[in-house]
Amino acid sequence: APAHDTTFLVGLGRAFYWQYLLDTGVMKSGSEIARHEGRHNSTVNELLRLTLLAPDIIEQLMAGRQPRRLTLMWFQRNRLMVDWCAQRQLMASFEEDV
């Protein structure tokens, strides 16, 4: 059964909202967002990387079908590949560990 990781979904939502603020020029940088939101610069930048996830992976995460060990904390502590094929391989490697 699907199990939604609400912490991850909140982080993903923030990431896309912050990216929207940058894209529209409302905020000039991740540092400005961090000051405005009362967060550490690294937190904002780590979450902004989530906007680089392949759309099908985002869909899988939003549907609650992500590997259990693939949490927001994992994304914050590990490098995210920009290449979508590499991301899909990463997701498959987590599924094999189950």
Backbone as ProteinMPNN parsed JSONL, in Angstrom:
{"seq_chain_A": "APAHDTTFLVGLGRAFYWQYLLDTGVMKSGSEIARHEGRHNSTVNELLRLTLLAPDIIEQLMAGRQPRRLTLMWFQRNRLMVDWCAQRQLMASFEEDV", "coords_chain_A": {"N_chain_A": [[0.841, -1.186, 0.0], [0.472, 2.274, -0.717], [2.539, 4.677, 0.938], [2.656, 7.734, 2.104], [5.231, 10.056, 2.469], [5.128, 12.555, 4.38], [6.863, 14.538, 5.34], [8.806, 14.62, 3.375], [7.191, 15.405, 1.196], [6.354, 17.967, 1.996], [8.837, 19.265, 2.001], [9.455, 19.03, -0.735], [7.396, 20.553, -1.844], [8.04, 23.082, -0.764], [10.505, 23.447, -2.054], [9.779, 23.694, -4.789], [8.17, 25.951, -4.62], [10.021, 27.873, -3.749], [11.735, 27.796, -5.941], [10.044, 28.865, -7.831], [9.834, 31.487, -6.8], [12.432, 32.349, -7.317], [12.552, 32.067, -10.12], [10.662, 33.927, -10.97], [11.74, 36.255, -10.112], [11.06, 37.36, -7.687], [12.534, 36.743, -5.46], [16.059, 37.008, -5.199], [18.06, 35.131, -4.75], [19.057, 31.947, -3.291], [20.094, 32.484, -0.806], [18.814, 34.868, -0.112], [16.198, 33.935, 0.09], [16.549, 32.204, 2.26], [17.183, 34.037, 4.328], [14.768, 35.489, 4.413], [12.94, 33.471, 5.083], [13.903, 32.615, 7.469], [15.733, 30.527, 7.634], [18.565, 28.286, 7.354], [21.141, 28.843, 4.942], [22.119, 26.518, 3.659], [20.037, 24.699, 3.984], [18.002, 25.696, 2.346], [19.273, 25.566, -0.167], [19.774, 22.799, -0.36], [17.165, 21.798, -0.459], [16.245, 23.043, -2.786], [17.521, 21.568, -4.737], [15.861, 19.436, -5.127], [14.089, 20.148, -7.09], [15.228, 19.342, -9.386], [14.688, 16.734, -9.827], [13.629, 13.94, -11.793], [10.542, 14.052, -13.582], [8.892, 11.699, -13.474], [9.867, 10.435, -11.221], [9.243, 12.266, -9.236], [6.477, 12.063, -9.43], [6.155, 9.414, -8.566], [7.047, 9.656, -5.902], [5.153, 11.457, -4.917], [2.913, 9.906, -5.071], [3.306, 8.186, -3.051], [4.861, 5.969, -3.438], [7.552, 5.608, -3.062], [10.834, 4.212, -2.396], [11.264, 3.018, 0.909], [13.536, 3.778, 2.402], [14.381, 6.03, 1.116], [14.409, 9.065, 1.907], [13.61, 12.503, 2.81], [15.741, 13.386, 4.347], [17.768, 11.753, 3.336], [18.081, 12.824, 0.774], [18.988, 15.356, 1.483], [21.458, 14.826, 2.541], [22.951, 13.55, 0.618], [24.46, 13.601, -2.603], [22.685, 14.664, -5.441], [22.173, 13.401, -8.579], [22.063, 15.093, -11.683], [21.329, 14.027, -14.074], [18.616, 12.377, -15.421], [18.355, 9.655, -16.067], [20.343, 8.486, -14.477], [19.246, 9.12, -12.011], [16.986, 7.496, -12.051], [18.203, 4.997, -12.031], [19.32, 5.097, -9.502], [16.983, 5.115, -7.923], [16.059, 2.557, -8.584], [18.067, 1.04, -7.426], [17.587, 1.424, -4.725], [15.147, 0.142, -4.493], [15.887, -2.49, -4.939], [17.187, -3.093, -2.603], [15.249, -3.65, -0.767]], "CA_chain_A": [[0.0, 0.0, 0.0], [1.257, 3.509, -0.726], [2.791, 5.333, 2.226], [3.153, 9.074, 1.817], [6.222, 10.646, 3.36], [4.673, 13.954, 4.413], [8.025, 15.412, 5.506], [9.383, 14.786, 2.045], [6.273, 16.165, 0.352], [6.439, 19.372, 2.408], [10.112, 19.754, 1.476], [9.33, 19.141, -2.185], [6.546, 21.722, -2.091], [8.847, 24.286, -0.496], [11.517, 23.568, -3.099], [9.175, 24.232, -6.011], [7.737, 27.323, -4.337], [11.218, 28.718, -3.746], [12.208, 27.902, -7.322], [9.131, 29.822, -8.46], [10.255, 32.823, -6.356], [13.657, 32.687, -8.053], [12.238, 32.186, -11.547], [9.874, 35.136, -11.216], [12.498, 37.415, -9.661], [10.588, 37.836, -6.382], [13.742, 36.605, -4.647], [17.234, 37.015, -6.08], [18.981, 34.009, -4.502], [18.729, 31.055, -2.194], [20.465, 33.178, 0.441], [17.738, 35.818, 0.198], [15.078, 33.118, 0.557], [16.895, 31.734, 3.603], [17.012, 35.165, 5.267], [13.344, 35.802, 4.487], [12.223, 32.352, 5.71], [14.524, 32.295, 8.752], [16.359, 29.203, 7.5], [19.98, 28.285, 7.011], [21.369, 28.817, 3.485], [22.281, 25.151, 3.142], [18.723, 24.049, 3.95], [17.32, 26.164, 1.132], [19.963, 25.031, -1.348], [19.548, 21.351, -0.401], [15.805, 21.551, -0.915], [16.112, 23.48, -4.176], [17.995, 20.49, -5.626], [14.749, 18.519, -5.406], [13.409, 20.564, -8.32], [15.944, 18.714, -10.497], [14.263, 15.339, -9.944], [12.858, 13.566, -12.988], [9.099, 14.138, -13.313], [8.301, 10.422, -13.086], [10.284, 10.163, -9.839], [8.4, 13.132, -8.406], [5.151, 11.444, -9.425], [6.251, 8.224, -7.707], [7.138, 10.128, -4.52], [3.875, 12.067, -4.533], [1.926, 8.833, -4.96], [3.631, 7.369, -1.886], [5.452, 4.712, -3.896], [9.005, 5.714, -2.992], [11.482, 3.268, -1.49], [11.119, 3.476, 2.288], [14.76, 4.416, 2.898], [14.653, 7.244, 0.346], [13.72, 10.108, 2.657], [14.106, 13.867, 2.627], [17.073, 13.434, 4.966], [18.722, 11.156, 2.404], [18.339, 13.815, -0.282], [19.749, 16.469, 2.035], [22.815, 14.388, 2.898], [23.618, 12.914, -0.515], [24.486, 14.328, -3.874], [21.644, 14.276, -6.395], [22.62, 13.503, -9.953], [21.17, 15.894, -12.512], [20.895, 13.162, -15.162], [17.409, 11.652, -15.024], [18.605, 8.204, -16.159], [21.094, 8.136, -13.265], [18.289, 9.181, -10.902], [16.14, 6.295, -12.126], [19.04, 3.885, -11.578], [19.398, 5.231, -8.048], [15.698, 4.656, -7.39], [16.018, 1.104, -8.746], [18.989, 0.428, -6.458], [16.896, 1.435, -3.436], [14.096, -0.868, -4.543], [16.534, -3.797, -4.855], [17.615, -3.297, -1.219], [14.103, -3.944, 0.086]], "C_chain_A": [[0.88, 1.242, 0.0], [1.385, 4.093, 0.68], [3.429, 6.684, 1.948], [4.111, 9.537, 2.906], [5.929, 12.143, 3.41], [5.834, 14.93, 4.597], [8.667, 15.676, 4.156], [8.492, 15.65, 1.164], [6.264, 17.65, 0.707], [7.729, 19.987, 1.877], [10.071, 19.957, -0.02], [8.479, 20.357, -2.563], [7.292, 23.025, -1.86], [9.846, 24.514, -1.609], [10.924, 24.187, -4.363], [8.653, 25.654, -5.807], [8.938, 28.272, -4.378], [11.786, 28.869, -5.147], [11.336, 28.887, -8.1], [9.519, 31.255, -8.075], [11.514, 33.274, -7.09], [13.355, 32.934, -9.522], [11.494, 33.47, -11.876], [10.577, 36.405, -10.748], [12.019, 38.003, -8.341], [11.743, 37.788, -5.39], [14.921, 36.465, -5.601], [18.131, 35.796, -5.914], [18.438, 33.122, -3.393], [19.04, 31.689, -0.849], [19.378, 34.168, 0.855], [16.497, 35.061, 0.708], [15.335, 32.667, 1.985], [16.714, 32.843, 4.634], [15.536, 35.456, 5.485], [12.562, 34.734, 5.257], [12.793, 31.986, 7.078], [15.149, 30.905, 8.761], [17.836, 29.358, 7.172], [20.12, 28.186, 5.492], [21.43, 27.4, 2.942], [20.946, 24.416, 3.06], [17.986, 24.43, 2.675], [17.963, 25.537, -0.103], [19.772, 23.519, -1.479], [18.146, 21.041, -0.921], [15.61, 21.966, -2.368], [16.59, 22.409, -5.159], [16.868, 19.53, -5.983], [14.002, 18.888, -6.681], [14.067, 19.959, -9.554], [15.558, 17.245, -10.691], [13.458, 15.113, -11.225], [11.37, 13.58, -12.657], [8.463, 12.813, -12.887], [8.695, 10.019, -11.666], [9.46, 11.011, -8.879], [6.997, 12.539, -8.302], [5.12, 10.225, -8.501], [6.274, 8.626, -6.229], [5.81, 10.707, -4.045], [2.776, 11.023, -4.368], [2.203, 7.923, -3.77], [4.262, 6.038, -2.247], [6.975, 4.759, -3.888], [9.58, 4.596, -2.117], [11.507, 3.843, -0.072], [12.349, 4.215, 2.824], [15.099, 5.716, 2.159], [13.834, 8.39, 0.935], [14.265, 11.488, 2.29], [15.515, 13.992, 3.198], [18.123, 12.831, 4.032], [19.078, 12.162, 1.316], [19.164, 14.986, 0.232], [21.204, 16.082, 2.293], [23.599, 13.81, 1.732], [23.485, 13.751, -1.773], [23.404, 13.779, -4.799], [22.192, 14.47, -7.812], [21.587, 14.293, -10.759], [20.574, 15.033, -13.63], [19.714, 12.299, -14.709], [17.589, 10.14, -15.11], [19.353, 7.726, -14.917], [20.176, 8.168, -12.045], [17.414, 7.927, -10.879], [16.924, 5.056, -11.681], [19.182, 3.91, -10.061], [18.12, 4.718, -7.399], [15.618, 3.133, -7.474], [16.936, 0.418, -7.733], [18.372, 0.413, -5.067], [15.821, 0.358, -3.39], [14.669, -2.272, -4.434], [16.925, -4.128, -3.418], [16.48, -3.726, -0.3], [13.993, -5.415, 0.371]], "O_chain_A": [[1.925, 1.26, 0.65], [0.465, 4.011, 1.493], [4.606, 6.763, 1.596], [3.831, 9.422, 4.099], [6.423, 12.906, 2.58], [5.794, 16.039, 4.064], [9.025, 16.809, 3.834], [8.983, 16.533, 0.462], [6.175, 18.498, -0.18], [7.719, 21.105, 1.361], [10.595, 20.949, -0.526], [8.811, 21.094, -3.492], [7.192, 23.959, -2.656], [10.024, 25.644, -2.064], [11.509, 25.105, -4.94], [8.694, 26.468, -6.73], [8.868, 29.346, -4.975], [12.266, 29.943, -5.51], [11.836, 29.65, -8.927], [9.531, 32.141, -8.93], [11.644, 34.445, -7.444], [13.846, 33.9, -10.105], [11.682, 34.038, -12.952], [10.072, 37.508, -10.958], [12.521, 39.042, -7.914], [11.905, 38.695, -4.573], [14.797, 35.877, -6.675], [18.882, 35.453, -6.827], [17.509, 33.479, -2.669], [18.333, 31.459, 0.132], [19.062, 34.289, 2.038], [15.834, 35.506, 1.645], [14.443, 32.737, 2.83], [16.15, 32.608, 5.703], [15.101, 35.648, 6.62], [11.632, 35.055, 5.996], [12.232, 31.141, 7.775], [15.1, 30.197, 9.767], [18.291, 30.428, 6.766], [19.317, 27.526, 4.832], [20.861, 27.108, 1.89], [20.745, 23.598, 2.163], [17.412, 23.572, 2.003], [17.264, 25.036, -0.984], [19.622, 23.012, -2.591], [17.965, 20.129, -1.728], [14.88, 21.303, -3.105], [16.112, 22.353, -6.293], [16.915, 18.881, -7.028], [13.353, 18.037, -7.288], [13.521, 20.053, -10.653], [16.045, 16.589, -11.612], [12.71, 15.983, -11.672], [10.976, 13.165, -11.567], [7.584, 12.804, -12.026], [7.933, 9.333, -10.984], [9.03, 10.53, -7.831], [6.402, 12.514, -7.225], [4.166, 10.036, -7.746], [5.601, 8.009, -5.403], [5.394, 10.476, -2.91], [1.823, 11.229, -3.617], [1.438, 6.997, -3.502], [4.21, 5.087, -1.467], [7.618, 4.022, -4.635], [8.909, 4.096, -1.215], [11.747, 5.036, 0.109], [12.222, 5.16, 3.602], [16.024, 6.424, 2.557], [12.708, 8.647, 0.509], [15.248, 11.614, 1.56], [16.379, 14.631, 2.597], [19.24, 13.339, 3.946], [20.25, 12.328, 0.978], [19.963, 15.55, -0.516], [22.085, 16.941, 2.262], [24.806, 13.6, 1.852], [22.525, 14.497, -1.961], [23.235, 12.565, -4.918], [22.617, 15.563, -8.185], [20.383, 14.168, -10.534], [19.455, 15.278, -14.08], [19.816, 11.575, -13.718], [17.022, 9.413, -14.295], [19.029, 6.674, -14.365], [20.31, 7.338, -11.145], [17.139, 7.37, -9.816], [16.37, 4.17, -11.029], [19.167, 2.863, -9.414], [18.176, 3.964, -6.427], [15.156, 2.487, -6.534], [16.617, -0.663, -7.238], [18.611, -0.52, -4.301], [15.613, -0.269, -2.351], [14.012, -3.162, -3.893], [16.991, -5.299, -3.046], [16.729, -4.126, 0.837], [13.079, -5.84, 1.078]]}, "name": "protein", "num_of_chains": 1, "seq": "APAHDTTFLVGLGRAFYWQYLLDTGVMKSGSEIARHEGRHNSTVNELLRLTLLAPDIIEQLMAGRQPRRLTLMWFQRNRLMVDWCAQRQLMASFEEDV"}
